Amino acid sequence: MKRFQRAILFLILTFTFSFQLSFNPVSAGAAEPKLAGARPVIQAINYASIQDAIDAVPAEGGIVMLPPGKFEIDKPLVITSGDTMLVGAGGATHIHNKNEEGLDAIQIHPPADAKLPDGKKDPKPRIWRVQLQNFRVTGNEKSGRGINAKWVQEIFIHGVTCSYHGSDGIFLDFCFEDPRISDCLLTYNKAIGLNLVGCHDIVVSANHFEENQDALRCDDGFNLCMSGNNLDDHLRHGVIIENTYGSIVSANMIEECQGSAIILDRECYGVTMAANVIAHNGKGIILKDAHGCAVSANTFTLLAEDALWIGPQSGRITVTGNNFSNSYIGGGKVKRRTDDLKAAGLTLDKTRGVTVSGNVFASVRPKAVEVIEPTTHVIFGNNLLIDVESDHKLLKDSIVEHILEAAAEPVKANSK
């Protein structure tokens, strides 16, 4: 009997040991399998500072994992190696810049001593494929930019909260090859939420911008694709685009900017602004110096003045399928109080070569269309005008046809 019990015990122990071997990882050591070409992940928690962890990234690149925690810095974190990723634990990883002398929180740029393959100094150094992901970086009124990147190709910033900086939230300076900014929160920065200079083939998607001075500015670039963003409560303007072509601003919500929702200036051309909701801003879309542009399927509601303004330096503009309206909700009622019924229309200010077709102008003031002479060579057709005054009949050397004008039923203001 004892021998039988010992045999059963031996079988149980053998099975248990085999089970553990099949589910437990092999301990580190000389016999541990190793993936060819792999480099270890750098865990910042094992270093005295985040900068020390970043400095441990080899020239070939690597990943630095930031743990949860609040990390105060008084000088910039500097990344100078390409193929590097700095990733945190979401909002639980908080980098706070307490510097009050205008220094940035994070700087990304090529090394000062960058060399060419022949060993000579590189006159145009670049680094490639730097990623920032899943952490929060904040500053103060006297600090510099949140993230300042220069000559970084294919930069990718995703899931980063960038707030309360004394200057721009994110500044990309000639990061001209395929920069991508997505799913970020850019709020309460003293200058511009996202400032783009000399960038090309840009994607800005699914971000939140709130209460910066301006939300986004794009200068001297091309191929901006800005879509699916929410812009709210800006102290000046929403989107400013200058000297940029071949771009699209679409499917964005732009609300309550004290200045203008979108401004195009300095020789912009080939830009489409489509399917945006532009609500309760000081002004709507302002075309100061723009040609060959389309303004299509936007909703302009409750703009204080100039829902769409096309100026004397702009022309060859297509305006189709837009809705210019107040807060009318049917049944002779408006949603807003009687002291909040401002709703502007279209101003053609000494411009030339504009098509205005298939739009609705309803209860906008002072006029659906204001014409400032000399404005010529306008096609104004197939538009519906309800409860408005309009200057469209004053257009000279133009085609004005198929206009339906209608009065509105009496409006009962909402008391709520």
PDB file of C-alpha atoms in Angstrom, residues 129-358:
ATOM      1  CA  ARG A 129      10.668  58.707 -37.333  1.00  0.00           C
ATOM      2  CA  VAL A 130      10.446  60.110 -33.823  1.00  0.00           C
ATOM      3  CA  GLN A 131       7.245  59.232 -31.984  1.00  0.00           C
ATOM      4  CA  LEU A 132       5.688  60.728 -28.855  1.00  0.00           C
ATOM      5  CA  GLN A 133       2.742  58.872 -27.440  1.00  0.00           C
ATOM      6  CA  ASN A 134       0.402  58.604 -24.464  1.00  0.00           C
ATOM      7  CA  PHE A 135       1.523  61.149 -21.898  1.00  0.00           C
ATOM      8  CA  ARG A 136       0.722  64.630 -20.617  1.00  0.00           C
ATOM      9  CA  VAL A 137       3.102  67.590 -20.821  1.00  0.00           C
ATOM     10  CA  THR A 138       2.279  70.931 -19.184  1.00  0.00           C
ATOM     11  CA  GLY A 139       4.015  74.254 -18.593  1.00  0.00           C
ATOM     12  CA  ASN A 140       3.285  77.663 -17.132  1.00  0.00           C
ATOM     13  CA  GLU A 141       2.730  81.222 -18.365  1.00  0.00           C
ATOM     14  CA  LYS A 142       6.485  81.912 -18.400  1.00  0.00           C
ATOM     15  CA  SER A 143       7.659  78.671 -19.951  1.00  0.00           C
ATOM     16  CA  GLY A 144       8.361  78.115 -23.641  1.00  0.00           C
ATOM     17  CA  ARG A 145       6.782  75.680 -26.070  1.00  0.00           C
ATOM     18  CA  GLY A 146       5.485  72.302 -25.046  1.00  0.00           C
ATOM     19  CA  ILE A 147       7.023  70.308 -27.911  1.00  0.00           C
ATOM     20  CA  ASN A 148       9.527  71.989 -30.248  1.00  0.00           C
ATOM     21  CA  ALA A 149      10.653  69.842 -33.186  1.00  0.00           C
ATOM     22  CA  LYS A 150      13.017  70.942 -35.970  1.00  0.00           C
ATOM     23  CA  TRP A 151      14.125  69.005 -39.059  1.00  0.00           C
ATOM     24  CA  VAL A 152      12.410  65.802 -37.896  1.00  0.00           C
ATOM     25  CA  GLN A 153      11.054  63.738 -40.779  1.00  0.00           C
ATOM     26  CA  GLU A 154       7.964  61.525 -40.353  1.00  0.00           C
ATOM     27  CA  ILE A 155       7.347  62.753 -36.829  1.00  0.00           C
ATOM     28  CA  PHE A 156       4.301  61.159 -35.200  1.00  0.00           C
ATOM     29  CA  ILE A 157       2.626  62.650 -32.122  1.00  0.00           C
ATOM     30  CA  HIS A 158      -0.326  60.614 -30.904  1.00  0.00           C
ATOM     31  CA  GLY A 159      -2.425  60.681 -27.742  1.00  0.00           C
ATOM     32  CA  VAL A 160      -0.445  63.508 -26.129  1.00  0.00           C
ATOM     33  CA  THR A 161      -2.017  66.166 -23.901  1.00  0.00           C
ATOM     34  CA  CYS A 162      -0.137  69.459 -24.286  1.00  0.00           C
ATOM     35  CA  SER A 163      -1.437  72.282 -22.087  1.00  0.00           C
ATOM     36  CA  TYR A 164      -0.726  75.536 -20.236  1.00  0.00           C
ATOM     37  CA  HIS A 165       2.505  76.454 -22.008  1.00  0.00           C
ATOM     38  CA  GLY A 166       3.720  80.045 -22.249  1.00  0.00           C
ATOM     39  CA  SER A 167       4.095  79.740 -26.033  1.00  0.00           C
ATOM     40  CA  ASP A 168       2.921  77.173 -28.620  1.00  0.00           C
ATOM     41  CA  GLY A 169       1.661  73.782 -27.567  1.00  0.00           C
ATOM     42  CA  ILE A 170       3.408  72.003 -30.450  1.00  0.00           C
ATOM     43  CA  PHE A 171       5.768  73.690 -32.936  1.00  0.00           C
ATOM     44  CA  LEU A 172       6.963  71.789 -36.004  1.00  0.00           C
ATOM     45  CA  ASP A 173       9.731  73.724 -37.751  1.00  0.00           C
ATOM     46  CA  PHE A 174      10.500  72.304 -41.214  1.00  0.00           C
ATOM     47  CA  CYS A 175       9.475  68.802 -40.209  1.00  0.00           C
ATOM     48  CA  PHE A 176       8.514  68.626 -43.845  1.00  0.00           C
ATOM     49  CA  GLU A 177       8.210  64.913 -44.579  1.00  0.00           C
ATOM     50  CA  ASP A 178       4.853  63.412 -43.513  1.00  0.00           C
ATOM     51  CA  PRO A 179       4.230  64.862 -40.024  1.00  0.00           C
ATOM     52  CA  ARG A 180       1.240  63.310 -38.238  1.00  0.00           C
ATOM     53  CA  ILE A 181      -0.624  64.757 -35.252  1.00  0.00           C
ATOM     54  CA  SER A 182      -3.599  62.711 -34.107  1.00  0.00           C
ATOM     55  CA  ASP A 183      -5.812  62.156 -31.068  1.00  0.00           C
ATOM     56  CA  CYS A 184      -4.062  64.864 -29.055  1.00  0.00           C
ATOM     57  CA  LEU A 185      -5.468  67.433 -26.635  1.00  0.00           C
ATOM     58  CA  LEU A 186      -4.018  70.931 -27.150  1.00  0.00           C
ATOM     59  CA  THR A 187      -5.429  73.356 -24.605  1.00  0.00           C
ATOM     60  CA  TYR A 188      -4.810  76.643 -22.777  1.00  0.00           C
ATOM     61  CA  ASN A 189      -1.510  77.471 -24.479  1.00  0.00           C
ATOM     62  CA  LYS A 190      -0.611  81.169 -24.643  1.00  0.00           C
ATOM     63  CA  ALA A 191       0.221  81.143 -28.354  1.00  0.00           C
ATOM     64  CA  ILE A 192      -0.799  78.554 -30.992  1.00  0.00           C
ATOM     65  CA  GLY A 193      -2.020  75.074 -30.212  1.00  0.00           C
ATOM     66  CA  LEU A 194      -0.295  73.539 -33.262  1.00  0.00           C
ATOM     67  CA  ASN A 195       2.135  75.722 -35.214  1.00  0.00           C
ATOM     68  CA  LEU A 196       3.375  74.307 -38.544  1.00  0.00           C
ATOM     69  CA  VAL A 197       6.134  76.047 -40.521  1.00  0.00           C
ATOM     70  CA  GLY A 198       7.568  74.613 -43.741  1.00  0.00           C
ATOM     71  CA  CYS A 199       5.815  71.252 -43.373  1.00  0.00           C
ATOM     72  CA  HIS A 200       4.559  69.110 -46.263  1.00  0.00           C
ATOM     73  CA  ASP A 201       2.065  66.237 -46.568  1.00  0.00           C
ATOM     74  CA  ILE A 202       0.636  66.936 -43.130  1.00  0.00           C
ATOM     75  CA  VAL A 203      -2.071  64.953 -41.340  1.00  0.00           C
ATOM     76  CA  VAL A 204      -3.886  66.627 -38.427  1.00  0.00           C
ATOM     77  CA  SER A 205      -6.768  64.422 -37.384  1.00  0.00           C
ATOM     78  CA  ALA A 206      -9.118  63.783 -34.448  1.00  0.00           C
ATOM     79  CA  ASN A 207      -7.546  66.325 -32.105  1.00  0.00           C
ATOM     80  CA  HIS A 208      -9.156  68.630 -29.562  1.00  0.00           C
ATOM     81  CA  PHE A 209      -8.096  72.295 -29.491  1.00  0.00           C
ATOM     82  CA  GLU A 210      -9.448  74.562 -26.783  1.00  0.00           C
ATOM     83  CA  GLU A 211      -8.733  78.070 -25.554  1.00  0.00           C
ATOM     84  CA  ASN A 212      -5.337  78.583 -27.127  1.00  0.00           C
ATOM     85  CA  GLN A 213      -4.648  81.969 -28.732  1.00  0.00           C
ATOM     86  CA  ASP A 214      -5.082  80.341 -32.165  1.00  0.00           C
ATOM     87  CA  ALA A 215      -5.832  76.656 -32.683  1.00  0.00           C
ATOM     88  CA  LEU A 216      -3.697  75.868 -35.757  1.00  0.00           C
ATOM     89  CA  ARG A 217      -1.421  77.848 -38.035  1.00  0.00           C
ATOM     90  CA  CYS A 218       0.151  76.478 -41.215  1.00  0.00           C
ATOM     91  CA  ASP A 219       2.754  78.635 -43.015  1.00  0.00           C
ATOM     92  CA  ASP A 220       4.839  77.978 -46.122  1.00  0.00           C
ATOM     93  CA  GLY A 221       3.734  74.386 -46.598  1.00  0.00           C
ATOM     94  CA  PHE A 222       1.540  72.201 -48.736  1.00  0.00           C
ATOM     95  CA  ASN A 223      -0.814  69.236 -48.607  1.00  0.00           C
ATOM     96  CA  LEU A 224      -2.337  69.903 -45.199  1.00  0.00           C
ATOM     97  CA  CYS A 225      -5.043  67.334 -44.468  1.00  0.00           C
ATOM     98  CA  MET A 226      -6.960  68.631 -41.433  1.00  0.00           C
ATOM     99  CA  SER A 227     -10.051  66.589 -40.663  1.00  0.00           C
ATOM    100  CA  GLY A 228     -12.231  65.451 -37.812  1.00  0.00           C
ATOM    101  CA  ASN A 229     -10.933  67.946 -35.238  1.00  0.00           C
ATOM    102  CA  ASN A 230     -12.840  69.874 -32.597  1.00  0.00           C
ATOM    103  CA  LEU A 231     -11.885  73.558 -32.069  1.00  0.00           C
ATOM    104  CA  ASP A 232     -13.555  75.506 -29.291  1.00  0.00           C
ATOM    105  CA  ASP A 233     -13.308  78.797 -27.376  1.00  0.00           C
ATOM    106  CA  HIS A 234     -10.173  80.251 -28.928  1.00  0.00           C
ATOM    107  CA  LEU A 235      -9.067  83.683 -27.832  1.00  0.00           C
ATOM    108  CA  ARG A 236      -8.322  84.733 -31.400  1.00  0.00           C
ATOM    109  CA  HIS A 237      -8.621  82.557 -34.516  1.00  0.00           C
ATOM    110  CA  GLY A 238      -9.302  78.918 -35.309  1.00  0.00           C
ATOM    111  CA  VAL A 239      -7.269  77.992 -38.414  1.00  0.00           C
ATOM    112  CA  ILE A 240      -4.793  80.292 -40.173  1.00  0.00           C
ATOM    113  CA  ILE A 241      -3.276  79.081 -43.453  1.00  0.00           C
ATOM    114  CA  GLU A 242      -0.716  81.177 -45.333  1.00  0.00           C
ATOM    115  CA  ASN A 243       1.397  80.526 -48.440  1.00  0.00           C
ATOM    116  CA  THR A 244       0.117  76.957 -48.584  1.00  0.00           C
ATOM    117  CA  TYR A 245      -1.502  75.048 -51.424  1.00  0.00           C
ATOM    118  CA  GLY A 246      -3.161  71.735 -52.226  1.00  0.00           C
ATOM    119  CA  SER A 247      -4.817  71.331 -48.828  1.00  0.00           C
ATOM    120  CA  ILE A 248      -8.116  70.302 -47.303  1.00  0.00           C
ATOM    121  CA  VAL A 249      -9.871  71.453 -44.132  1.00  0.00           C
ATOM    122  CA  SER A 250     -12.871  69.188 -43.733  1.00  0.00           C
ATOM    123  CA  ALA A 251     -15.319  67.735 -41.220  1.00  0.00           C
ATOM    124  CA  ASN A 252     -14.135  69.950 -38.373  1.00  0.00           C
ATOM    125  CA  MET A 253     -16.225  71.551 -35.646  1.00  0.00           C
ATOM    126  CA  ILE A 254     -15.082  75.163 -35.183  1.00  0.00           C
ATOM    127  CA  GLU A 255     -16.978  76.999 -32.466  1.00  0.00           C
ATOM    128  CA  GLU A 256     -16.764  80.221 -30.490  1.00  0.00           C
ATOM    129  CA  CYS A 257     -13.468  81.618 -31.697  1.00  0.00           C
ATOM    130  CA  GLN A 258     -13.389  85.307 -30.810  1.00  0.00           C
ATOM    131  CA  GLY A 259     -11.792  86.086 -34.174  1.00  0.00           C
ATOM    132  CA  SER A 260     -12.282  84.111 -37.403  1.00  0.00           C
ATOM    133  CA  ALA A 261     -12.874  80.397 -37.839  1.00  0.00           C
ATOM    134  CA  ILE A 262     -10.608  80.014 -40.918  1.00  0.00           C
ATOM    135  CA  ILE A 263      -8.299  82.543 -42.616  1.00  0.00           C
ATOM    136  CA  LEU A 264      -6.468  82.037 -45.926  1.00  0.00           C
ATOM    137  CA  ASP A 265      -3.787  84.593 -46.749  1.00  0.00           C
ATOM    138  CA  ARG A 266      -0.492  85.118 -48.579  1.00  0.00           C
ATOM    139  CA  GLU A 267      -1.018  83.420 -51.939  1.00  0.00           C
ATOM    140  CA  CYS A 268      -2.958  80.347 -50.906  1.00  0.00           C
ATOM    141  CA  TYR A 269      -4.353  78.283 -53.759  1.00  0.00           C
ATOM    142  CA  GLY A 270      -5.964  74.916 -54.348  1.00  0.00           C
ATOM    143  CA  VAL A 271      -7.442  74.683 -50.853  1.00  0.00           C
ATOM    144  CA  THR A 272     -10.802  73.026 -50.137  1.00  0.00           C
ATOM    145  CA  MET A 273     -12.874  73.856 -47.064  1.00  0.00           C
ATOM    146  CA  ALA A 274     -15.727  71.378 -46.915  1.00  0.00           C
ATOM    147  CA  ALA A 275     -18.284  69.915 -44.522  1.00  0.00           C
ATOM    148  CA  ASN A 276     -17.202  71.996 -41.540  1.00  0.00           C
ATOM    149  CA  VAL A 277     -19.594  73.301 -38.915  1.00  0.00           C
ATOM    150  CA  ILE A 278     -18.651  76.913 -38.230  1.00  0.00           C
ATOM    151  CA  ALA A 279     -20.731  78.114 -35.309  1.00  0.00           C
ATOM    152  CA  HIS A 280     -20.934  81.191 -33.086  1.00  0.00           C
ATOM    153  CA  ASN A 281     -17.537  82.634 -33.991  1.00  0.00           C
ATOM    154  CA  GLY A 282     -16.699  86.285 -34.484  1.00  0.00           C
ATOM    155  CA  LYS A 283     -16.311  85.631 -38.221  1.00  0.00           C
ATOM    156  CA  GLY A 284     -16.400  82.558 -40.428  1.00  0.00           C
ATOM    157  CA  ILE A 285     -14.151  81.843 -43.435  1.00  0.00           C
ATOM    158  CA  ILE A 286     -12.042  84.829 -44.484  1.00  0.00           C
ATOM    159  CA  LEU A 287     -10.335  84.611 -47.884  1.00  0.00           C
ATOM    160  CA  LYS A 288      -7.766  87.418 -47.856  1.00  0.00           C
ATOM    161  CA  ASP A 289      -5.442  86.151 -50.586  1.00  0.00           C
ATOM    162  CA  ALA A 290      -6.752  82.892 -52.018  1.00  0.00           C
ATOM    163  CA  HIS A 291      -7.362  81.560 -55.515  1.00  0.00           C
ATOM    164  CA  GLY A 292      -8.681  78.331 -56.969  1.00  0.00           C
ATOM    165  CA  CYS A 293     -10.338  77.372 -53.697  1.00  0.00           C
ATOM    166  CA  ALA A 294     -13.643  75.637 -52.908  1.00  0.00           C
ATOM    167  CA  VAL A 295     -15.995  76.403 -50.034  1.00  0.00           C
ATOM    168  CA  SER A 296     -18.502  73.567 -50.055  1.00  0.00           C
ATOM    169  CA  ALA A 297     -21.147  71.958 -47.828  1.00  0.00           C
ATOM    170  CA  ASN A 298     -20.270  73.972 -44.736  1.00  0.00           C
ATOM    171  CA  THR A 299     -22.794  75.028 -42.127  1.00  0.00           C
ATOM    172  CA  PHE A 300     -22.396  78.665 -41.076  1.00  0.00           C
ATOM    173  CA  THR A 301     -24.543  79.417 -38.068  1.00  0.00           C
ATOM    174  CA  LEU A 302     -24.690  82.332 -35.628  1.00  0.00           C
ATOM    175  CA  LEU A 303     -21.637  84.182 -36.962  1.00  0.00           C
ATOM    176  CA  ALA A 304     -21.368  87.732 -35.627  1.00  0.00           C
ATOM    177  CA  GLU A 305     -20.260  89.067 -39.024  1.00  0.00           C
ATOM    178  CA  ASP A 306     -18.928  87.864 -42.393  1.00  0.00           C
ATOM    179  CA  ALA A 307     -19.782  84.186 -42.393  1.00  0.00           C
ATOM    180  CA  LEU A 308     -17.837  84.062 -45.670  1.00  0.00           C
ATOM    181  CA  TRP A 309     -15.763  87.032 -46.850  1.00  0.00           C
ATOM    182  CA  ILE A 310     -14.014  87.005 -50.218  1.00  0.00           C
ATOM    183  CA  GLY A 311     -11.659  89.962 -50.527  1.00  0.00           C
ATOM    184  CA  PRO A 312     -10.153  91.961 -53.403  1.00  0.00           C
ATOM    185  CA  GLN A 313      -7.000  89.806 -53.552  1.00  0.00           C
ATOM    186  CA  SER A 314      -9.014  86.594 -53.894  1.00  0.00           C
ATOM    187  CA  GLY A 315     -10.811  85.082 -56.872  1.00  0.00           C
ATOM    188  CA  ARG A 316     -11.690  81.974 -58.869  1.00  0.00           C
ATOM    189  CA  ILE A 317     -13.578  80.697 -55.823  1.00  0.00           C
ATOM    190  CA  THR A 318     -16.379  78.130 -55.839  1.00  0.00           C
ATOM    191  CA  VAL A 319     -19.077  78.498 -53.150  1.00  0.00           C
ATOM    192  CA  THR A 320     -21.551  75.619 -53.329  1.00  0.00           C
ATOM    193  CA  GLY A 321     -23.976  73.730 -51.140  1.00  0.00           C
ATOM    194  CA  ASN A 322     -23.460  75.785 -47.973  1.00  0.00           C
ATOM    195  CA  ASN A 323     -26.044  76.746 -45.384  1.00  0.00           C
ATOM    196  CA  PHE A 324     -26.045  80.214 -43.818  1.00  0.00           C
ATOM    197  CA  SER A 325     -28.477  80.296 -40.896  1.00  0.00           C
ATOM    198  CA  ASN A 326     -29.465  81.409 -37.435  1.00  0.00           C
ATOM    199  CA  SER A 327     -30.900  79.154 -34.708  1.00  0.00           C
ATOM    200  CA  TYR A 328     -34.283  78.624 -36.358  1.00  0.00           C
ATOM    201  CA  ILE A 329     -35.771  75.240 -35.352  1.00  0.00           C
ATOM    202  CA  GLY A 330     -39.100  75.284 -37.171  1.00  0.00           C
ATOM    203  CA  GLY A 331     -42.592  76.216 -36.154  1.00  0.00           C
ATOM    204  CA  GLY A 332     -41.715  79.883 -36.094  1.00  0.00           C
ATOM    205  CA  LYS A 333     -39.235  79.397 -33.251  1.00  0.00           C
ATOM    206  CA  VAL A 334     -35.535  80.037 -32.706  1.00  0.00           C
ATOM    207  CA  LYS A 335     -33.413  78.166 -30.202  1.00  0.00           C
ATOM    208  CA  ARG A 336     -31.367  81.138 -29.008  1.00  0.00           C
ATOM    209  CA  ARG A 337     -32.509  84.101 -26.965  1.00  0.00           C
ATOM    210  CA  THR A 338     -33.515  87.219 -28.856  1.00  0.00           C
ATOM    211  CA  ASP A 339     -30.207  88.896 -27.909  1.00  0.00           C
ATOM    212  CA  ASP A 340     -28.237  86.027 -29.494  1.00  0.00           C
ATOM    213  CA  LEU A 341     -29.591  85.927 -33.029  1.00  0.00           C
ATOM    214  CA  LYS A 342     -26.602  87.249 -34.983  1.00  0.00           C
ATOM    215  CA  ALA A 343     -26.147  85.289 -38.180  1.00  0.00           C
ATOM    216  CA  ALA A 344     -24.075  86.658 -41.045  1.00  0.00           C
ATOM    217  CA  GLY A 345     -23.994  85.895 -44.760  1.00  0.00           C
ATOM    218  CA  LEU A 346     -21.641  86.261 -47.715  1.00  0.00           C
ATOM    219  CA  THR A 347     -19.596  89.386 -48.474  1.00  0.00           C
ATOM    220  CA  LEU A 348     -18.121  89.841 -51.953  1.00  0.00           C
ATOM    221  CA  ASP A 349     -15.612  92.633 -51.446  1.00  0.00           C
ATOM    222  CA  LYS A 350     -14.246  93.921 -54.774  1.00  0.00           C
ATOM    223  CA  THR A 351     -13.539  90.367 -55.909  1.00  0.00           C
ATOM    224  CA  ARG A 352     -13.757  88.745 -59.346  1.00  0.00           C
ATOM    225  CA  GLY A 353     -14.508  85.299 -60.695  1.00  0.00           C
ATOM    226  CA  VAL A 354     -16.717  83.592 -58.095  1.00  0.00           C
ATOM    227  CA  THR A 355     -19.415  80.932 -58.475  1.00  0.00           C
ATOM    228  CA  VAL A 356     -22.142  80.965 -55.812  1.00  0.00           C
ATOM    229  CA  SER A 357     -24.545  78.100 -56.412  1.00  0.00           C
ATOM    230  CA  GLY A 358     -26.913  75.822 -54.519  1.00  0.00           C
TER     231      GLY A 358
END
